[in-house]
Each structure stands twice: as C-alpha cells, then as structure tokens.
GROMACS .gro file of C-alpha atoms in nm:
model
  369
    1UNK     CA    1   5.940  -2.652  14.170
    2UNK     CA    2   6.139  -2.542  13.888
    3UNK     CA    3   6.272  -2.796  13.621
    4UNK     CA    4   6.649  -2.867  13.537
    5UNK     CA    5   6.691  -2.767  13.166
    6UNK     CA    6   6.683  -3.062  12.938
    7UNK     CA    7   6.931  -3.099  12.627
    8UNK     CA    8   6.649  -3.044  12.393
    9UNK     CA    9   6.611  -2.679  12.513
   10UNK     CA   10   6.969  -2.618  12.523
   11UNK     CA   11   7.056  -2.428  12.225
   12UNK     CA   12   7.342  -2.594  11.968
   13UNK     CA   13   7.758  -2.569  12.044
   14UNK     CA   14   7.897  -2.389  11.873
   15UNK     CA   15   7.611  -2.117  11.862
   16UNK     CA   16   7.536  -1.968  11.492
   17UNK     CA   17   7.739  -1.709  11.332
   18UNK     CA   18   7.664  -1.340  11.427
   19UNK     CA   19   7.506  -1.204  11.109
   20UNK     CA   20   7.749  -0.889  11.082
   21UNK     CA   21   8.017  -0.834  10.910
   22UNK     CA   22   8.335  -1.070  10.975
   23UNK     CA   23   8.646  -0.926  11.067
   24UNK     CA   24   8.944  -0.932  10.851
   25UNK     CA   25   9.182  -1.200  10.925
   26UNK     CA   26   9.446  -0.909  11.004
   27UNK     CA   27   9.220  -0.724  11.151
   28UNK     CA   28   9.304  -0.536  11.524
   29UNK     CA   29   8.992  -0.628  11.657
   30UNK     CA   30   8.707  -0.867  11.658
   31UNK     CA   31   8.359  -0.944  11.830
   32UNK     CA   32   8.263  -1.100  12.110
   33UNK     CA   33   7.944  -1.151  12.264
   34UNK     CA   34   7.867  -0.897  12.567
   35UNK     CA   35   7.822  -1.065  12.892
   36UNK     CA   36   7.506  -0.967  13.085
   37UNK     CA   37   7.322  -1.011  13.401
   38UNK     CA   38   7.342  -1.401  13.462
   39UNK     CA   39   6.972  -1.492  13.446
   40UNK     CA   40   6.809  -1.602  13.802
   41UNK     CA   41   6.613  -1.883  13.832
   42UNK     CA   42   6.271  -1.880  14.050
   43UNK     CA   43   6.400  -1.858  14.345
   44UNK     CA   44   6.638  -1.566  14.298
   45UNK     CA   45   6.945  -1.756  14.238
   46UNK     CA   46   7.155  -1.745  13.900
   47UNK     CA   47   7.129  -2.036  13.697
   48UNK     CA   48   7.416  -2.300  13.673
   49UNK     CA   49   7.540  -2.263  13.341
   50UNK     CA   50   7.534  -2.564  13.101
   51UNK     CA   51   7.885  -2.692  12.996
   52UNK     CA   52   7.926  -2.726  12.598
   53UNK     CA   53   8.069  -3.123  12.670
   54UNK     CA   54   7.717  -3.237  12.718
   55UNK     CA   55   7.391  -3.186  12.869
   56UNK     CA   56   7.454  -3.347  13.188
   57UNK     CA   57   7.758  -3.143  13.283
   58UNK     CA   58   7.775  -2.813  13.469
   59UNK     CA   59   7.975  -2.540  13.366
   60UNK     CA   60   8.213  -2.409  13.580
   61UNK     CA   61   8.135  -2.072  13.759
   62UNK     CA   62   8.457  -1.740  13.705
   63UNK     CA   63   8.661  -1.724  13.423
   64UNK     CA   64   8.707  -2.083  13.350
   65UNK     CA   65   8.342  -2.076  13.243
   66UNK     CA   66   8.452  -1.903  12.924
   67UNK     CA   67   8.406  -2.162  12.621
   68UNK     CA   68   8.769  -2.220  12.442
   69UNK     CA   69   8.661  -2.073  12.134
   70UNK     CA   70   8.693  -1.709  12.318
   71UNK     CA   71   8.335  -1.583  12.149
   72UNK     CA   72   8.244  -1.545  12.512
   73UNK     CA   73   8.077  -1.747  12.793
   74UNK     CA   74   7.847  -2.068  12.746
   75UNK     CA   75   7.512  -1.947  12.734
   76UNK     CA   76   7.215  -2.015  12.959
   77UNK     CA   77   6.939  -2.214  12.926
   78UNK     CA   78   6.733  -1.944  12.831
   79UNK     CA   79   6.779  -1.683  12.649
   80UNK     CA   80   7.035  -1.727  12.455
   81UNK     CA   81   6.879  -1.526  12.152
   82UNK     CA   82   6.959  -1.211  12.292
   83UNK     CA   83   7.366  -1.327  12.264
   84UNK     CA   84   7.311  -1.345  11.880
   85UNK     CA   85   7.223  -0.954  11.853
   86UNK     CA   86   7.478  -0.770  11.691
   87UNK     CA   87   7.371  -0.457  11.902
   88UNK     CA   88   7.480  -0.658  12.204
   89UNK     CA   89   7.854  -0.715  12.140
   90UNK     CA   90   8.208  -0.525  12.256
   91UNK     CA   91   8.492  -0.450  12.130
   92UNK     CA   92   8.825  -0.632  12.256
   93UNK     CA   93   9.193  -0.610  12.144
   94UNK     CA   94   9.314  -0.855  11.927
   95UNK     CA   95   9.588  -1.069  12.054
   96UNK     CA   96   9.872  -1.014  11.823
   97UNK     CA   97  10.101  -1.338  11.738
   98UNK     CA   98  10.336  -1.493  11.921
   99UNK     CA   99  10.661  -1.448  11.660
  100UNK     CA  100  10.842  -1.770  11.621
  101UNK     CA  101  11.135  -1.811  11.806
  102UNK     CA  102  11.469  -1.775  11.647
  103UNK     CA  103  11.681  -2.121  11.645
  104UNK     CA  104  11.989  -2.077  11.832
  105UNK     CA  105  12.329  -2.305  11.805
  106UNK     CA  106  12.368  -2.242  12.129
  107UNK     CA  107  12.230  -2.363  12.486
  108UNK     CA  108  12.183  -1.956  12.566
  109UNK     CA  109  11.960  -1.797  12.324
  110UNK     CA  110  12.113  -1.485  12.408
  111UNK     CA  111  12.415  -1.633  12.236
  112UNK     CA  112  12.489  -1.468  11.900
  113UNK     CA  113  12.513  -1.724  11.652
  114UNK     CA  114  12.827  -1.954  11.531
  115UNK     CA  115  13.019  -1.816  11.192
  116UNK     CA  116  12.977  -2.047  10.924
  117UNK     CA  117  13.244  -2.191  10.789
  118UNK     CA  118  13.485  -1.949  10.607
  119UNK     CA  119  13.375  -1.689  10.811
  120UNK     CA  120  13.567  -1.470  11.088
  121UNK     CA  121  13.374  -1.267  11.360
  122UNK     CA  122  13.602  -0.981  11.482
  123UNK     CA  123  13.473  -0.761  11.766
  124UNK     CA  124  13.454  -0.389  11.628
  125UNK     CA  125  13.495  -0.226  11.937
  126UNK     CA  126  13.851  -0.282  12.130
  127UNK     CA  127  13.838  -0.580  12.381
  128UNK     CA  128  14.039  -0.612  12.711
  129UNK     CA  129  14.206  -0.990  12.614
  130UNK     CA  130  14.523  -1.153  12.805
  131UNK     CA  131  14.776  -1.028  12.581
  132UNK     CA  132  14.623  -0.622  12.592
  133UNK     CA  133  14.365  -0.458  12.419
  134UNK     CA  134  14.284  -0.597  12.089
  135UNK     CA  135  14.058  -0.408  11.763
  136UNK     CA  136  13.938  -0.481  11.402
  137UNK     CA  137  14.216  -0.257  11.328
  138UNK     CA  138  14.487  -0.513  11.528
  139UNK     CA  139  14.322  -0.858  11.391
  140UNK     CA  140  14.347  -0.744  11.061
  141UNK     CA  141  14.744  -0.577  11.076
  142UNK     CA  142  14.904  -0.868  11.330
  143UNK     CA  143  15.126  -1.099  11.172
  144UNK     CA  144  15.039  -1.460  11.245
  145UNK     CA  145  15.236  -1.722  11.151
  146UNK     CA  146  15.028  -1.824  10.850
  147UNK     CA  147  15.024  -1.477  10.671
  148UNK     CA  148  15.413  -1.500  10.729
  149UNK     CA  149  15.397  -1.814  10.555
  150UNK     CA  150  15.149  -1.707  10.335
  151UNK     CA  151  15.346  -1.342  10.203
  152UNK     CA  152  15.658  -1.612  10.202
  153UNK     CA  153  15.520  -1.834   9.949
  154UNK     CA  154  15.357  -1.543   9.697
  155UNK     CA  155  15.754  -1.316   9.755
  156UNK     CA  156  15.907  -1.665   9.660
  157UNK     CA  157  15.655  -1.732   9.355
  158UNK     CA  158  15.719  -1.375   9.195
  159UNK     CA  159  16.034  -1.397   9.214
  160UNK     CA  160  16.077  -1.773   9.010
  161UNK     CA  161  15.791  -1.557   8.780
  162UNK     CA  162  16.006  -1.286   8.726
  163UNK     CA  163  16.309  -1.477   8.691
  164UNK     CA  164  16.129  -1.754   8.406
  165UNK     CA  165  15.982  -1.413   8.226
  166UNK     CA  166  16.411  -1.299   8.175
  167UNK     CA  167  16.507  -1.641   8.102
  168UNK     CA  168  16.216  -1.685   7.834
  169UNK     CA  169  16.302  -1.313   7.681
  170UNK     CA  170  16.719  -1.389   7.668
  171UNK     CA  171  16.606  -1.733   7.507
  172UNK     CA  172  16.393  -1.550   7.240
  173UNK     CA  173  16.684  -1.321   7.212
  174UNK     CA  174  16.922  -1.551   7.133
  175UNK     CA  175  16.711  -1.767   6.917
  176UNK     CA  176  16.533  -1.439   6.712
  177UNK     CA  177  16.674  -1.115   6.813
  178UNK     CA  178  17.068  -1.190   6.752
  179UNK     CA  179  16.962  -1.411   6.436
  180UNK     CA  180  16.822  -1.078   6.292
  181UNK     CA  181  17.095  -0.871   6.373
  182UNK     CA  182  17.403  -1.069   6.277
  183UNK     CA  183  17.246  -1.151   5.956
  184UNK     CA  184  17.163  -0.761   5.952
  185UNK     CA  185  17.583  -0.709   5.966
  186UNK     CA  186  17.658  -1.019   5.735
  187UNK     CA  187  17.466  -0.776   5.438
  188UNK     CA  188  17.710  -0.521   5.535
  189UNK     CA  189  18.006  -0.736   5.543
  190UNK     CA  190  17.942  -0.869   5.235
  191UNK     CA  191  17.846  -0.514   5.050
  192UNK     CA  192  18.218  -0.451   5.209
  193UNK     CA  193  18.373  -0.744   5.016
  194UNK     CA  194  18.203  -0.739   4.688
  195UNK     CA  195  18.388  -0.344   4.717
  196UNK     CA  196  18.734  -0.484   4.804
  197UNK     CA  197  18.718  -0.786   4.518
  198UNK     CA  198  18.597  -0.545   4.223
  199UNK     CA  199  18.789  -0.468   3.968
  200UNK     CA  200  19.004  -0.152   3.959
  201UNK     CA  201  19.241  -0.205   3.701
  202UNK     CA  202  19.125  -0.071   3.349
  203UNK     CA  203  19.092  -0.340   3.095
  204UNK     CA  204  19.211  -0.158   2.820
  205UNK     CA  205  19.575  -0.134   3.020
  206UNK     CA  206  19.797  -0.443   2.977
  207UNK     CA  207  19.923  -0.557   3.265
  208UNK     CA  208  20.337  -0.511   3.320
  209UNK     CA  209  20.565  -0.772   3.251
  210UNK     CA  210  20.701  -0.677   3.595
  211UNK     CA  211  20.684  -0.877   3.971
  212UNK     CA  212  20.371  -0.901   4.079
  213UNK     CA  213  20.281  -0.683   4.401
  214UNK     CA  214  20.263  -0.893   4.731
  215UNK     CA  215  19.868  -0.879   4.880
  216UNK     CA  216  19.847  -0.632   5.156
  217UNK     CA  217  19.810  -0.824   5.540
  218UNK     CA  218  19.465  -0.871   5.608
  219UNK     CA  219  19.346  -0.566   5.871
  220UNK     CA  220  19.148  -0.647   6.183
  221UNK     CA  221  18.793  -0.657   6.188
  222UNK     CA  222  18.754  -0.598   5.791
  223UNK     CA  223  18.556  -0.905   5.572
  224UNK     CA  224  18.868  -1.143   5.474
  225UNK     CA  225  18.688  -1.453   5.281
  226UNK     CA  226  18.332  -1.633   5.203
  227UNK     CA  227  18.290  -1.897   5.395
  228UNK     CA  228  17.996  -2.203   5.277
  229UNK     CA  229  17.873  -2.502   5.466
  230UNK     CA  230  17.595  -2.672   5.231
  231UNK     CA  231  17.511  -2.921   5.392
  232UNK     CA  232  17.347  -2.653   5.690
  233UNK     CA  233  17.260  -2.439   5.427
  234UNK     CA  234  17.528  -2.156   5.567
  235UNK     CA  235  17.696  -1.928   5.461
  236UNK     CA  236  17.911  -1.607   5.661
  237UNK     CA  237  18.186  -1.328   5.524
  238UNK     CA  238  18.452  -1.385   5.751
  239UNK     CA  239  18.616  -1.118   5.940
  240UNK     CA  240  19.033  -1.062   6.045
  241UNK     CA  241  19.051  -1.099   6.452
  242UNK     CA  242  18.886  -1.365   6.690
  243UNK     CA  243  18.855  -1.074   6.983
  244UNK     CA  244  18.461  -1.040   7.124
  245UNK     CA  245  18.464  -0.704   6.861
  246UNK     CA  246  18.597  -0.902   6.585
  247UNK     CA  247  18.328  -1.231   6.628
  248UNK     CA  248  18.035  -1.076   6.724
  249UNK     CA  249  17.860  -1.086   6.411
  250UNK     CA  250  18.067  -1.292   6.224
  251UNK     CA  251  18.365  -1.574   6.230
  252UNK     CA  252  18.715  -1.445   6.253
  253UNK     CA  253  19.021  -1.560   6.150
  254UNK     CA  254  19.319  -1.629   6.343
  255UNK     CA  255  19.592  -1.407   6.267
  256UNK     CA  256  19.859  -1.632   6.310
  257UNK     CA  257  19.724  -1.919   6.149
  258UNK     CA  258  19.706  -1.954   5.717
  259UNK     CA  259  19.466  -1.781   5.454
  260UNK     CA  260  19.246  -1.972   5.231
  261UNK     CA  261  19.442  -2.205   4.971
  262UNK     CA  262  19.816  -2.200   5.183
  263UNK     CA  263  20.002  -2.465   5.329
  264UNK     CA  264  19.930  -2.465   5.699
  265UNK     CA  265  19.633  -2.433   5.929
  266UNK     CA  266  19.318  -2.174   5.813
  267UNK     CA  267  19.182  -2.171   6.128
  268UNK     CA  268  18.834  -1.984   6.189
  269UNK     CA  269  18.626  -1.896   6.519
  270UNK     CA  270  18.266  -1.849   6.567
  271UNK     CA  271  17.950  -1.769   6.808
  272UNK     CA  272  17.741  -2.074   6.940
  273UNK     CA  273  17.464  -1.931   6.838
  274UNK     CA  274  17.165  -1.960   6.583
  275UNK     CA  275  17.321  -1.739   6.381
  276UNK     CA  276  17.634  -1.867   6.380
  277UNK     CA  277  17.775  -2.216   6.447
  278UNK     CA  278  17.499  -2.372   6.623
  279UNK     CA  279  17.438  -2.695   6.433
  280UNK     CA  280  17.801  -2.727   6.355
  281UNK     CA  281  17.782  -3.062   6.583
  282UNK     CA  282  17.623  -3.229   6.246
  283UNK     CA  283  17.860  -3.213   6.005
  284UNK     CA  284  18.073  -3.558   5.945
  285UNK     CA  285  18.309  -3.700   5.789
  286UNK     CA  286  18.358  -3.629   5.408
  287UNK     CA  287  18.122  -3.313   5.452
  288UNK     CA  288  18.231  -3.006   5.209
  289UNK     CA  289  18.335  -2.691   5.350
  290UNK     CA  290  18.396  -2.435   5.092
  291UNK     CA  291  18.581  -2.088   5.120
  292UNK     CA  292  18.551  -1.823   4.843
  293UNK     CA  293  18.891  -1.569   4.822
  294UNK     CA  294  18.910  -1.296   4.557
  295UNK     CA  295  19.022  -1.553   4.286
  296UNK     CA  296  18.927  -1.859   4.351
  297UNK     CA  297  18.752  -2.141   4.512
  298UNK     CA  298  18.863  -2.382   4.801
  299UNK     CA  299  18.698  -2.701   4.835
  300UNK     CA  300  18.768  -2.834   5.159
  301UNK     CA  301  18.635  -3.204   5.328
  302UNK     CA  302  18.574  -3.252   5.666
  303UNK     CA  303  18.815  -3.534   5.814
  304UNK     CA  304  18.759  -3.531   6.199
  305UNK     CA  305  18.520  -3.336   6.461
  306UNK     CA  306  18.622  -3.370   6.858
  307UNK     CA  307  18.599  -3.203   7.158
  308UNK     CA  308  18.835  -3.046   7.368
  309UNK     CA  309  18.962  -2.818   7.669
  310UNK     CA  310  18.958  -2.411   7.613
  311UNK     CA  311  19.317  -2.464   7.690
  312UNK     CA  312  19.416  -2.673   7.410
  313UNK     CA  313  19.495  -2.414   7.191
  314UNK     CA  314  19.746  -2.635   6.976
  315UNK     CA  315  19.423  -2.758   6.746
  316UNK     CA  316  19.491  -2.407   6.573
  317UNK     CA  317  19.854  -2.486   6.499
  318UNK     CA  318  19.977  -2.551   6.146
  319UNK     CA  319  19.984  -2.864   6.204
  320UNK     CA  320  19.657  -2.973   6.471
  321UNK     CA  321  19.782  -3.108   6.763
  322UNK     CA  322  20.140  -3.105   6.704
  323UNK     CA  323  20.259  -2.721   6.733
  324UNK     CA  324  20.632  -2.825   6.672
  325UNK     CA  325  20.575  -3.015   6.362
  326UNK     CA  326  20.644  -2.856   5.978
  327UNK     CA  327  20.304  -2.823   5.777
  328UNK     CA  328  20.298  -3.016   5.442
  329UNK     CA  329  19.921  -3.019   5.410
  330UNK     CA  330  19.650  -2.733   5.342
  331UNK     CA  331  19.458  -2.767   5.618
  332UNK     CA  332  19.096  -2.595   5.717
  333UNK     CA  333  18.969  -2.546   6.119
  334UNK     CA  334  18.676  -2.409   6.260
  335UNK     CA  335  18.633  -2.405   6.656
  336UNK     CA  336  18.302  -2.290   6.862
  337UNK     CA  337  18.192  -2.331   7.227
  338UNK     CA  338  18.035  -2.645   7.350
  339UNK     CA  339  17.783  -2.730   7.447
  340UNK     CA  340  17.477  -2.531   7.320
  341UNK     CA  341  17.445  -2.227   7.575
  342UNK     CA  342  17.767  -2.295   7.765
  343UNK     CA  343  18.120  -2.285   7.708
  344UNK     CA  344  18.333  -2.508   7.900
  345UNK     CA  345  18.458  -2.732   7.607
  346UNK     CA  346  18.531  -2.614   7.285
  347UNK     CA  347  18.362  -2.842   6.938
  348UNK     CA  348  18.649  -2.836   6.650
  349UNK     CA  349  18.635  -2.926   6.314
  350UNK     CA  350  18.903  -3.027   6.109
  351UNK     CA  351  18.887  -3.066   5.685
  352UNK     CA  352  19.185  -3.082   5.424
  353UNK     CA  353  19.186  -2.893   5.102
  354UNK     CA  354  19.024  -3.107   4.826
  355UNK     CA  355  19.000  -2.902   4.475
  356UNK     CA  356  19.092  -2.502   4.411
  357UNK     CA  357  18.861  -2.387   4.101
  358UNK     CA  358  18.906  -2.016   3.944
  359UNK     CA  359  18.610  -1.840   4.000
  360UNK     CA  360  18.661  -1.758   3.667
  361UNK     CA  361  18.510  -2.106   3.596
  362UNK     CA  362  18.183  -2.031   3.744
  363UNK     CA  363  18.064  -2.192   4.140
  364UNK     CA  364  18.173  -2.490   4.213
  365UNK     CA  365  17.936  -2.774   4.250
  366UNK     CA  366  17.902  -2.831   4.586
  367UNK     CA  367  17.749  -2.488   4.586
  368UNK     CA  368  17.503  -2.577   4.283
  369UNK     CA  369  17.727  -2.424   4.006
   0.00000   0.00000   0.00000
C-alpha cells in the first residue's frame, strides 16, 4: 500500500533558483518551469499535489494549482529535480505593466481636465451653442462687457497721458523756452538803444546859442527807456506800444501816459511771465524802481501795490484813480496780469519820482554805482 508523502521528502518552497542566466528586469520574456506528465502513483492514478502552505494540505487540481509566484505549478512529491533543469523550461510573454491611471477632476474620466486658474479653454473647431455657431475666431473678436470696459479705461488713460505730456511741455515752455527767447530780443533791444543814445554831434562843433530842438515822439515798437528793479535783480529796454506785437518780448509804454522824469503818470505794461514780471508780487513799499533815459537817471520808490479789474483802466491816468484830476506829481506805474498763469485781475504798482542824477555823474547807487 503506497505511503502518503511526508514533509521531510517534500522538497523546500520556494524551490532553488534555476542556475541560468536571469532575465533582465525589462526584459520581454522570462522562464518558467515546463509542466510535464503529472506523475502516477502505484495504482495508475496521478498524485495529489502538495500545497506550498504546509505539508498537510492538498493542492488544488486546474489552474488554481499554479503557486502565486507564477514560476509554474507546485511540484510533486517526487521528482521535483527534473523541474530545476534549464533544458526543461518555455518561453512565455511577459506581462507588460499596468500604466497608472491618470487622476481626473472629474467623476467621468473621460472628462478633459478643469483649466487652472487664469486659464481659458476655447473649442477650436465651431460649436452649435444657443445663441449660433461660435469659433476661436468669435471668442477672441466678441465684445463683452469687460473688454468694453477694459478699451474704456486704457482710451481714457492715454488721453489724461497725452494731455499731462502738453501741459508739462507748455510749462517748460513758459518757464525755459520764452525765458531764452525774450532775453534773446532784450540783447537786440538794447544794441538798438545804445545806437539811438550815441553821440552824433562832433565835439569839436560848439553847440548854437539857438532854441533847442523838441525830441522827436517816441515810434511804436522801437526801445524807448532802461528800465531796473534791484531788488529782483531785473532789468528790460522798454519798448513804445502795449499791443501783443509791442509786449511780447518786452514792457511797453503807454502812449498816452508820461515819459520818464515828466509830471504825470509813466505808465508801463508787461508779460506774466519768467521773463518778464513774474515776481513783481514782491516788491513793497519803499522798493526802488529805476528808469535810465538818454540823459539821465530816475529814481523812483514804490508807494502802493493792489489789485484790480481789467476794466479799471483809470490806474494809468495821470493822476491813478482819479482820471479828471490835474497831475502835480511825477508819478511811475507798472501793470501785469494776475495771478501767475491767468489773467482775470490785473497786479499794479505804483512809485513816485525820488532823485533825477545825470548820467554824466556815473550809476546811481541803487544800481551799485
């Protein structure tokens, strides 16, 4: 009667390595052991397999018999050497991997995934939508009220560029660019006026004992006096004429009013600008003003500043303020727009003559002389 195989004759789980050479880990193929004729016991029947958990247990018969390691099935009882021969092995497929599954936001994972934020999906071929058909080339052109909002906002803030970019150039005009060209006609002005006041007589000639010739009227737009402010550190030739031609580069003189040194009302007009009149605001009381004529010097001190309408014109009368009134004093006015870069008042200065010098007697000395 034959014998149940013990555990002692059972050969070891796992069985030994096949001595041949080991496959690559990447390799397409590897070896199993070949499975053979299920040895019969004595009485013509196939053995019951042994199951690798222990000695006692019976592996199952089919496929399941197969140990988990896939080398091939759980060897006999007996003769279980002939497994280990290399010469006695097949070839079988590799199973490739299993790739890992792509995570998915959504519950389909058929389901392209969500934009991240920032980011807009547009279909690129047209769509059939509720409103019509819609392409890349329509999400990309239709107005929306944002981009309206959007192209409003970036029209409105090159426009208040464009417009601070004139107002910063006419500022830098006015402040440098007129400076340099009034100052530029001032030269010529005064070139002009050192021509006029030369000397033409010859000084060998004696003068005749006869009446002396009456000045010519000053002519419009030529240089008619010098005209000093030290305390701004100022000086201008001024010209005959207060028209926009006349003042442009330099004060004018009222026609109707006195010249330098007379009884009356030398009234002068000028710019509000850098060049010009622009700190006129600081002189005060007691200030010198001085005007230079072909002969001599007029010292003049400033007695009252105000401001007034552009239609009080009667501060340029002989007598300021009081247009009816006979002048008895020598009287000096300068008038300019106020404020700084406006003109709906008008900033006056009034002085009364203090001193005529020669010029024959040098500069006076409120001019360093």
């Amino acid at each position: 009667m034959p014998t149940r195989p013990t555990a002692s004759d059972t050969p070891s789980w796992p069985p030994s390595p096949i001595p041949s050479t080991p496959p690559v880990a990447d390799s397409p193929t590897a070896y199993i052991p070949q499975v053979s004729a299920r040895p019969t016991g004595p009485t013509g029947s196939p053995a019951t397999p042994v199951s690798p958990a222990g000695p006692d247990r019976v592996a199952a018969d089919g496929p399941e018999g197969f140990a988990a390691s896939g080398l091939g099935r759980v060897p006999p009882t007996a003769g279980w050497d002939r497994y280990a021969d290399p010469s006695t092995t097949a070839l079988m497929g590799a199973v490739p991997r299993t790739p890992a599954p792509e995570q998915t936001t959504g519950d389909n994972p058929a389901d392209p995934p969500e934009p991240r934020r920032g980011e807009r999906v547009i279909q690129l071929r047209p769509h059939q939508t509720g409103e019509g058909y819609k392409s890349v080339y329509s999400e990309l052109t239709r107005p929306s009220f944002g981009s309206r909002l959007r192209t409003g906002v970036r029209v409105t803030g090159e426009i208040l560029i464009t417009f601070g970019l004139v107002v910063l150039l006419f500022a830098g005009y006015e402040v440098w660019g007129k400076s340099a060209i009034v100052d530029a006609h001032q030269n010529e002005l005064t070139d002009q006026l050192a021509q006029e006041w030369a000397p033409t007589d010859d000084p060998t000639v004696v003068p005749s004992a006869g009446p002396s010739v009456k000045p010519s009227p000053p002519v419009r737009g030529k240089p008619l006096a010098g005209l000093y402010i030290p305390k701004l550190d100022k000086n201008w030739v001024v010209v005959e004429g207060v028209a926009q031609e006349d003042i442009r580069f330099a004060p004018g003189h009222y026609p109707t009013s006195a010249l330098p040194g007379q009884v009356g009302n030398f009234s002068v007009a000028g710019h509000r600008n850098r060049a010009t009149f622009w700190s006129l605001d600081e002189l005060g009381d007691g200030d010198p003003i001085v005007v230079e004529s072909k002969t001599d010097w007029y010292v003049y001190r400033v007695s009252e500043s105000r401001i007034v309408k552009p239609t009080q014109v009667e501060v340029v009368a002989p007598v300021p303020g009081e247009p009816d009134k006979k002048p008895t004093k020598r009287m000096l006015t300068l008038t300019t727009c106020n404020p700084k870069f406006d003109n709906y008042q008008r900033l006056i200065i009034h002085a009364e003559l203090d001193r005529t010098q020669p010029k024959s007697a040098g500069r006076p000395a409120e001019l360093g002389g």
